[in-house]
Amino acid sequence: MKFTSDAIKGYGDIDVPYTLISQGEEAEGIAILLPGLGYTVQAPLLHYSTGIYLNEGYDVLHINYQYNSADYEGFSMEEVDDALKHDVKEVIDQVLQEKNYSRIHLVAKSFGTIALCNEFTRESFQDAKLIWLTPLLKEDEVFQAMLDSEQEGICIIGDADRHYEEDRFNELRSNHRLHMHLIKGANHSLEHDFQVLDSISTHKEIMSIIKAFIEA
């Protein structure tokens, strides 16, 4: 297994680091992980997802944008959103020009779901599978993209998540390509506040959902 860490010049000429974990020529699929604003690829949901994809024979791309850093001081939220979309596109373009994959999965957590809205519309991603982890359902752009998406996808969110909205969650059930999973009592990290064993059980349940989705 090969780890390649690099960076592209992103929005505002700011470096955007990424890591590609490659299994070699035999890998036919790639999982592209889009983390949250403060929820990195080292955090449990994305760390365990990485392991599952690697065990399933996929390459894994971590896009490690850092919009909380001093480089982005003074940026409005609109500018940060623009930077996110621009930077994710540039990293994916860079990586995918090196190799063609027959299977592409896009896995986004929270803030990363804004980039996912932008990426799944690529013509080359029409057969991609999408995983929406704690999507920002109160954001019109995210909600409408999920409602309109034609790719096979899953959404996992907790009913104690500040970004959860019951009416919108239920409306998304009308998209039969999108499989909705509501975790009772789970917060925005898909954990149960200070209840460690409950949180571990929930993460195991979520990883089982993701594994079944990959293998379907």
PDB file of C-alpha atoms in Angstrom:
ATOM      1  CA  MET A   1       0.000   0.000   0.000  1.00  0.00           C
ATOM      2  CA  LYS A   2       1.372   3.395  -1.007  1.00  0.00           C
ATOM      3  CA  PHE A   3       0.721   6.729   0.705  1.00  0.00           C
ATOM      4  CA  THR A   4       1.236   9.805  -1.472  1.00  0.00           C
ATOM      5  CA  SER A   5       0.914  13.214   0.173  1.00  0.00           C
ATOM      6  CA  ASP A   6       0.923  16.326  -1.987  1.00  0.00           C
ATOM      7  CA  ALA A   7      -0.806  19.681  -2.384  1.00  0.00           C
ATOM      8  CA  ILE A   8      -2.315  21.809  -5.120  1.00  0.00           C
ATOM      9  CA  LYS A   9      -2.447  25.578  -5.358  1.00  0.00           C
ATOM     10  CA  GLY A  10      -6.041  26.257  -4.498  1.00  0.00           C
ATOM     11  CA  TYR A  11      -8.364  29.219  -4.194  1.00  0.00           C
ATOM     12  CA  GLY A  12      -6.413  32.401  -3.441  1.00  0.00           C
ATOM     13  CA  ASP A  13      -3.193  30.558  -4.285  1.00  0.00           C
ATOM     14  CA  ILE A  14      -3.372  28.793  -0.903  1.00  0.00           C
ATOM     15  CA  ASP A  15      -1.976  25.258  -0.665  1.00  0.00           C
ATOM     16  CA  VAL A  16      -4.557  22.497  -0.301  1.00  0.00           C
ATOM     17  CA  PRO A  17      -2.992  19.227   0.941  1.00  0.00           C
ATOM     18  CA  TYR A  18      -4.267  15.788   0.054  1.00  0.00           C
ATOM     19  CA  THR A  19      -3.257  12.171   0.587  1.00  0.00           C
ATOM     20  CA  LEU A  20      -3.857   9.285  -1.811  1.00  0.00           C
ATOM     21  CA  ILE A  21      -3.719   5.815  -0.326  1.00  0.00           C
ATOM     22  CA  SER A  22      -3.154   3.498  -3.272  1.00  0.00           C
ATOM     23  CA  GLN A  23      -3.389  -0.273  -3.481  1.00  0.00           C
ATOM     24  CA  GLY A  24      -1.619  -0.448  -6.831  1.00  0.00           C
ATOM     25  CA  GLU A  25      -2.778  -1.153 -10.353  1.00  0.00           C
ATOM     26  CA  GLU A  26      -5.286  -3.779  -9.245  1.00  0.00           C
ATOM     27  CA  ALA A  27      -7.536  -1.209  -7.536  1.00  0.00           C
ATOM     28  CA  GLU A  28     -10.534  -0.485  -9.766  1.00  0.00           C
ATOM     29  CA  GLY A  29     -12.349   1.830  -7.356  1.00  0.00           C
ATOM     30  CA  ILE A  30     -11.623   4.993  -5.424  1.00  0.00           C
ATOM     31  CA  ALA A  31     -13.337   6.549  -2.413  1.00  0.00           C
ATOM     32  CA  ILE A  32     -13.000  10.336  -2.222  1.00  0.00           C
ATOM     33  CA  LEU A  33     -13.417  11.630   1.337  1.00  0.00           C
ATOM     34  CA  LEU A  34     -14.589  15.209   1.912  1.00  0.00           C
ATOM     35  CA  PRO A  35     -14.240  16.020   5.636  1.00  0.00           C
ATOM     36  CA  GLY A  36     -16.060  18.574   7.747  1.00  0.00           C
ATOM     37  CA  LEU A  37     -14.835  22.031   8.676  1.00  0.00           C
ATOM     38  CA  GLY A  38     -13.362  20.742  11.922  1.00  0.00           C
ATOM     39  CA  TYR A  39     -14.040  17.026  11.488  1.00  0.00           C
ATOM     40  CA  THR A  40     -10.912  15.667   9.810  1.00  0.00           C
ATOM     41  CA  VAL A  41     -10.203  12.337   8.134  1.00  0.00           C
ATOM     42  CA  GLN A  42      -8.589  11.216  11.430  1.00  0.00           C
ATOM     43  CA  ALA A  43     -11.956  11.490  13.230  1.00  0.00           C
ATOM     44  CA  PRO A  44     -13.820   8.209  13.760  1.00  0.00           C
ATOM     45  CA  LEU A  45     -16.424   8.215  10.972  1.00  0.00           C
ATOM     46  CA  LEU A  46     -13.919   8.981   8.232  1.00  0.00           C
ATOM     47  CA  HIS A  47     -11.046   6.999   9.781  1.00  0.00           C
ATOM     48  CA  TYR A  48     -13.172   3.848   9.964  1.00  0.00           C
ATOM     49  CA  SER A  49     -14.658   4.480   6.505  1.00  0.00           C
ATOM     50  CA  THR A  50     -11.128   4.643   5.142  1.00  0.00           C
ATOM     51  CA  GLY A  51     -10.379   1.233   6.624  1.00  0.00           C
ATOM     52  CA  ILE A  52     -13.530  -0.306   5.186  1.00  0.00           C
ATOM     53  CA  TYR A  53     -12.802   1.005   1.699  1.00  0.00           C
ATOM     54  CA  LEU A  54      -9.201  -0.196   1.836  1.00  0.00           C
ATOM     55  CA  ASN A  55     -10.377  -3.653   2.922  1.00  0.00           C
ATOM     56  CA  GLU A  56     -12.799  -3.651  -0.012  1.00  0.00           C
ATOM     57  CA  GLY A  57      -9.885  -3.061  -2.418  1.00  0.00           C
ATOM     58  CA  TYR A  58     -10.448   0.644  -3.101  1.00  0.00           C
ATOM     59  CA  ASP A  59      -7.913   3.429  -3.272  1.00  0.00           C
ATOM     60  CA  VAL A  60      -8.789   6.269  -0.891  1.00  0.00           C
ATOM     61  CA  LEU A  61      -8.304   9.994  -1.447  1.00  0.00           C
ATOM     62  CA  HIS A  62      -8.307  12.329   1.556  1.00  0.00           C
ATOM     63  CA  ILE A  63      -8.766  16.004   0.659  1.00  0.00           C
ATOM     64  CA  ASN A  64      -7.355  17.784   3.702  1.00  0.00           C
ATOM     65  CA  TYR A  65      -8.545  21.372   3.267  1.00  0.00           C
ATOM     66  CA  GLN A  66      -7.971  23.571   6.315  1.00  0.00           C
ATOM     67  CA  TYR A  67     -10.408  26.468   6.199  1.00  0.00           C
ATOM     68  CA  ASN A  68     -10.015  27.095   9.937  1.00  0.00           C
ATOM     69  CA  SER A  69      -6.389  28.124   9.411  1.00  0.00           C
ATOM     70  CA  ALA A  70      -5.017  31.667   9.431  1.00  0.00           C
ATOM     71  CA  ASP A  71      -4.755  31.599   5.620  1.00  0.00           C
ATOM     72  CA  TYR A  72      -8.511  32.091   5.420  1.00  0.00           C
ATOM     73  CA  GLU A  73      -8.895  34.832   8.024  1.00  0.00           C
ATOM     74  CA  GLY A  74     -11.093  37.542   6.633  1.00  0.00           C
ATOM     75  CA  PHE A  75     -12.926  35.187   4.279  1.00  0.00           C
ATOM     76  CA  SER A  76     -16.714  35.384   4.401  1.00  0.00           C
ATOM     77  CA  MET A  77     -18.628  32.094   4.622  1.00  0.00           C
ATOM     78  CA  GLU A  78     -19.580  32.572   0.966  1.00  0.00           C
ATOM     79  CA  GLU A  79     -15.906  32.854   0.048  1.00  0.00           C
ATOM     80  CA  VAL A  80     -15.066  29.758   2.095  1.00  0.00           C
ATOM     81  CA  ASP A  81     -17.822  27.839   0.249  1.00  0.00           C
ATOM     82  CA  ASP A  82     -16.382  29.033  -3.071  1.00  0.00           C
ATOM     83  CA  ALA A  83     -12.895  27.999  -1.985  1.00  0.00           C
ATOM     84  CA  LEU A  84     -14.167  24.562  -0.943  1.00  0.00           C
ATOM     85  CA  LYS A  85     -15.822  23.889  -4.301  1.00  0.00           C
ATOM     86  CA  HIS A  86     -12.847  25.174  -6.260  1.00  0.00           C
ATOM     87  CA  ASP A  87     -10.260  23.291  -4.211  1.00  0.00           C
ATOM     88  CA  VAL A  88     -12.060  19.942  -4.205  1.00  0.00           C
ATOM     89  CA  LYS A  89     -12.484  20.110  -7.977  1.00  0.00           C
ATOM     90  CA  GLU A  90      -8.798  20.889  -8.488  1.00  0.00           C
ATOM     91  CA  VAL A  91      -7.596  18.040  -6.252  1.00  0.00           C
ATOM     92  CA  ILE A  92      -9.937  15.507  -7.881  1.00  0.00           C
ATOM     93  CA  ASP A  93      -8.874  16.640 -11.356  1.00  0.00           C
ATOM     94  CA  GLN A  94      -5.230  16.237 -10.346  1.00  0.00           C
ATOM     95  CA  VAL A  95      -5.663  12.726  -8.940  1.00  0.00           C
ATOM     96  CA  LEU A  96      -8.015  11.328 -11.573  1.00  0.00           C
ATOM     97  CA  GLN A  97      -5.793  12.379 -14.461  1.00  0.00           C
ATOM     98  CA  GLU A  98      -3.295   9.816 -13.200  1.00  0.00           C
ATOM     99  CA  LYS A  99      -5.659   6.834 -13.327  1.00  0.00           C
ATOM    100  CA  ASN A 100      -9.127   5.863 -14.511  1.00  0.00           C
ATOM    101  CA  TYR A 101     -11.398   4.121 -12.013  1.00  0.00           C
ATOM    102  CA  SER A 102     -14.462   2.064 -12.884  1.00  0.00           C
ATOM    103  CA  ARG A 103     -16.021   2.656  -9.446  1.00  0.00           C
ATOM    104  CA  ILE A 104     -16.116   6.026  -7.694  1.00  0.00           C
ATOM    105  CA  HIS A 105     -17.585   6.712  -4.258  1.00  0.00           C
ATOM    106  CA  LEU A 106     -17.901  10.206  -2.771  1.00  0.00           C
ATOM    107  CA  VAL A 107     -18.073  10.324   1.036  1.00  0.00           C
ATOM    108  CA  ALA A 108     -18.835  13.719   2.580  1.00  0.00           C
ATOM    109  CA  LYS A 109     -19.191  14.808   6.212  1.00  0.00           C
ATOM    110  CA  SER A 110     -21.100  17.956   7.178  1.00  0.00           C
ATOM    111  CA  PHE A 111     -19.373  20.956   5.523  1.00  0.00           C
ATOM    112  CA  GLY A 112     -17.980  18.542   2.919  1.00  0.00           C
ATOM    113  CA  THR A 113     -21.532  17.919   1.675  1.00  0.00           C
ATOM    114  CA  ILE A 114     -21.421  21.413   0.114  1.00  0.00           C
ATOM    115  CA  ALA A 115     -18.584  20.206  -2.112  1.00  0.00           C
ATOM    116  CA  LEU A 116     -20.411  16.949  -2.789  1.00  0.00           C
ATOM    117  CA  CYS A 117     -23.342  18.953  -4.225  1.00  0.00           C
ATOM    118  CA  ASN A 118     -20.929  20.441  -6.730  1.00  0.00           C
ATOM    119  CA  GLU A 119     -19.027  17.265  -7.613  1.00  0.00           C
ATOM    120  CA  PHE A 120     -21.662  14.618  -8.245  1.00  0.00           C
ATOM    121  CA  THR A 121     -22.953  16.580 -11.251  1.00  0.00           C
ATOM    122  CA  ARG A 122     -19.793  15.764 -13.228  1.00  0.00           C
ATOM    123  CA  GLU A 123     -20.608  13.683 -16.281  1.00  0.00           C
ATOM    124  CA  SER A 124     -17.881  11.235 -15.298  1.00  0.00           C
ATOM    125  CA  PHE A 125     -19.550  10.771 -11.872  1.00  0.00           C
ATOM    126  CA  GLN A 126     -22.998   9.802 -13.123  1.00  0.00           C
ATOM    127  CA  ASP A 127     -22.477   6.234 -11.874  1.00  0.00           C
ATOM    128  CA  ALA A 128     -20.762   7.272  -8.645  1.00  0.00           C
ATOM    129  CA  LYS A 129     -22.171   6.259  -5.277  1.00  0.00           C
ATOM    130  CA  LEU A 130     -22.740   8.997  -2.705  1.00  0.00           C
ATOM    131  CA  ILE A 131     -22.533   8.918   1.088  1.00  0.00           C
ATOM    132  CA  TRP A 132     -23.966  11.939   2.916  1.00  0.00           C
ATOM    133  CA  LEU A 133     -22.806  11.910   6.558  1.00  0.00           C
ATOM    134  CA  THR A 134     -24.628  14.518   8.693  1.00  0.00           C
ATOM    135  CA  PRO A 135     -25.498  16.668   5.651  1.00  0.00           C
ATOM    136  CA  LEU A 136     -26.369  20.324   6.170  1.00  0.00           C
ATOM    137  CA  LEU A 137     -30.089  19.799   5.597  1.00  0.00           C
ATOM    138  CA  LYS A 138     -30.968  23.380   6.537  1.00  0.00           C
ATOM    139  CA  GLU A 139     -28.863  24.651   3.610  1.00  0.00           C
ATOM    140  CA  ASP A 140     -31.113  24.958   0.550  1.00  0.00           C
ATOM    141  CA  GLU A 141     -28.274  24.041  -1.812  1.00  0.00           C
ATOM    142  CA  VAL A 142     -27.555  20.782   0.001  1.00  0.00           C
ATOM    143  CA  PHE A 143     -31.194  19.814   0.477  1.00  0.00           C
ATOM    144  CA  GLN A 144     -32.114  20.453  -3.172  1.00  0.00           C
ATOM    145  CA  ALA A 145     -29.055  18.589  -4.455  1.00  0.00           C
ATOM    146  CA  MET A 146     -29.944  15.548  -2.374  1.00  0.00           C
ATOM    147  CA  LEU A 147     -33.553  15.707  -3.513  1.00  0.00           C
ATOM    148  CA  ASP A 148     -32.525  15.894  -7.188  1.00  0.00           C
ATOM    149  CA  SER A 149     -29.615  13.426  -7.158  1.00  0.00           C
ATOM    150  CA  GLU A 150     -30.004  10.427  -9.434  1.00  0.00           C
ATOM    151  CA  GLN A 151     -27.024   8.466  -8.152  1.00  0.00           C
ATOM    152  CA  GLU A 152     -27.378   5.707  -5.602  1.00  0.00           C
ATOM    153  CA  GLY A 153     -26.767   7.207  -2.179  1.00  0.00           C
ATOM    154  CA  ILE A 154     -27.192   6.926   1.558  1.00  0.00           C
ATOM    155  CA  CYS A 155     -27.811   9.651   4.113  1.00  0.00           C
ATOM    156  CA  ILE A 156     -26.942   9.136   7.782  1.00  0.00           C
ATOM    157  CA  ILE A 157     -27.855  11.787  10.359  1.00  0.00           C
ATOM    158  CA  GLY A 158     -28.875  11.939  14.019  1.00  0.00           C
ATOM    159  CA  ASP A 159     -32.095  13.470  15.288  1.00  0.00           C
ATOM    160  CA  ALA A 160     -30.072  15.426  17.908  1.00  0.00           C
ATOM    161  CA  ASP A 161     -27.949  17.023  15.168  1.00  0.00           C
ATOM    162  CA  ARG A 162     -28.384  20.807  14.982  1.00  0.00           C
ATOM    163  CA  HIS A 163     -28.454  20.493  11.174  1.00  0.00           C
ATOM    164  CA  TYR A 164     -31.264  17.924  11.211  1.00  0.00           C
ATOM    165  CA  GLU A 165     -34.666  19.063   9.999  1.00  0.00           C
ATOM    166  CA  GLU A 166     -37.485  16.532  10.248  1.00  0.00           C
ATOM    167  CA  ASP A 167     -39.638  17.859   7.399  1.00  0.00           C
ATOM    168  CA  ARG A 168     -36.748  17.958   4.962  1.00  0.00           C
ATOM    169  CA  PHE A 169     -35.499  14.539   6.058  1.00  0.00           C
ATOM    170  CA  ASN A 170     -38.920  13.046   5.399  1.00  0.00           C
ATOM    171  CA  GLU A 171     -39.205  14.808   2.044  1.00  0.00           C
ATOM    172  CA  LEU A 172     -35.905  13.282   0.966  1.00  0.00           C
ATOM    173  CA  ARG A 173     -37.488   9.849   1.321  1.00  0.00           C
ATOM    174  CA  SER A 174     -39.265  10.621  -1.973  1.00  0.00           C
ATOM    175  CA  ASN A 175     -35.908  10.195  -3.752  1.00  0.00           C
ATOM    176  CA  HIS A 176     -35.887   6.424  -4.090  1.00  0.00           C
ATOM    177  CA  ARG A 177     -32.204   6.407  -5.066  1.00  0.00           C
ATOM    178  CA  LEU A 178     -31.345   7.888  -1.680  1.00  0.00           C
ATOM    179  CA  HIS A 179     -31.573   5.606   1.353  1.00  0.00           C
ATOM    180  CA  MET A 180     -32.259   7.524   4.560  1.00  0.00           C
ATOM    181  CA  HIS A 181     -30.922   6.469   7.980  1.00  0.00           C
ATOM    182  CA  LEU A 182     -31.913   8.390  11.116  1.00  0.00           C
ATOM    183  CA  ILE A 183     -29.922   7.643  14.270  1.00  0.00           C
ATOM    184  CA  LYS A 184     -31.957   8.283  17.416  1.00  0.00           C
ATOM    185  CA  GLY A 185     -30.236  10.521  19.949  1.00  0.00           C
ATOM    186  CA  ALA A 186     -27.082  11.053  17.853  1.00  0.00           C
ATOM    187  CA  ASN A 187     -25.484  14.489  17.603  1.00  0.00           C
ATOM    188  CA  HIS A 188     -23.574  16.140  14.749  1.00  0.00           C
ATOM    189  CA  SER A 189     -20.645  13.759  15.282  1.00  0.00           C
ATOM    190  CA  LEU A 190     -23.094  10.846  15.173  1.00  0.00           C
ATOM    191  CA  GLU A 191     -22.255  10.219  18.811  1.00  0.00           C
ATOM    192  CA  HIS A 192     -24.249  10.262  22.043  1.00  0.00           C
ATOM    193  CA  ASP A 193     -23.068  13.012  24.369  1.00  0.00           C
ATOM    194  CA  PHE A 194     -20.668  11.545  26.976  1.00  0.00           C
ATOM    195  CA  GLN A 195     -22.111   8.049  26.441  1.00  0.00           C
ATOM    196  CA  VAL A 196     -19.005   6.315  25.152  1.00  0.00           C
ATOM    197  CA  LEU A 197     -20.302   2.766  24.752  1.00  0.00           C
ATOM    198  CA  ASP A 198     -23.481   3.973  23.058  1.00  0.00           C
ATOM    199  CA  SER A 199     -21.362   6.053  20.672  1.00  0.00           C
ATOM    200  CA  ILE A 200     -19.150   3.079  19.850  1.00  0.00           C
ATOM    201  CA  SER A 201     -22.229   0.936  19.160  1.00  0.00           C
ATOM    202  CA  THR A 202     -23.647   3.628  16.887  1.00  0.00           C
ATOM    203  CA  HIS A 203     -20.376   3.902  14.951  1.00  0.00           C
ATOM    204  CA  LYS A 204     -20.369   0.118  14.497  1.00  0.00           C
ATOM    205  CA  GLU A 205     -23.933   0.303  13.162  1.00  0.00           C
ATOM    206  CA  ILE A 206     -22.962   3.107  10.748  1.00  0.00           C
ATOM    207  CA  MET A 207     -19.917   1.233   9.470  1.00  0.00           C
ATOM    208  CA  SER A 208     -22.111  -1.829   8.845  1.00  0.00           C
ATOM    209  CA  ILE A 209     -24.465   0.371   6.785  1.00  0.00           C
ATOM    210  CA  ILE A 210     -21.547   1.761   4.770  1.00  0.00           C
ATOM    211  CA  LYS A 211     -19.997  -1.671   4.215  1.00  0.00           C
ATOM    212  CA  ALA A 212     -23.309  -3.085   2.941  1.00  0.00           C
ATOM    213  CA  PHE A 213     -23.690  -0.058   0.642  1.00  0.00           C
ATOM    214  CA  ILE A 214     -20.226  -0.610  -0.845  1.00  0.00           C
ATOM    215  CA  GLU A 215     -20.902  -4.295  -1.458  1.00  0.00           C
ATOM    216  CA  ALA A 216     -24.425  -3.876  -2.867  1.00  0.00           C
TER     217      ALA A 216
END
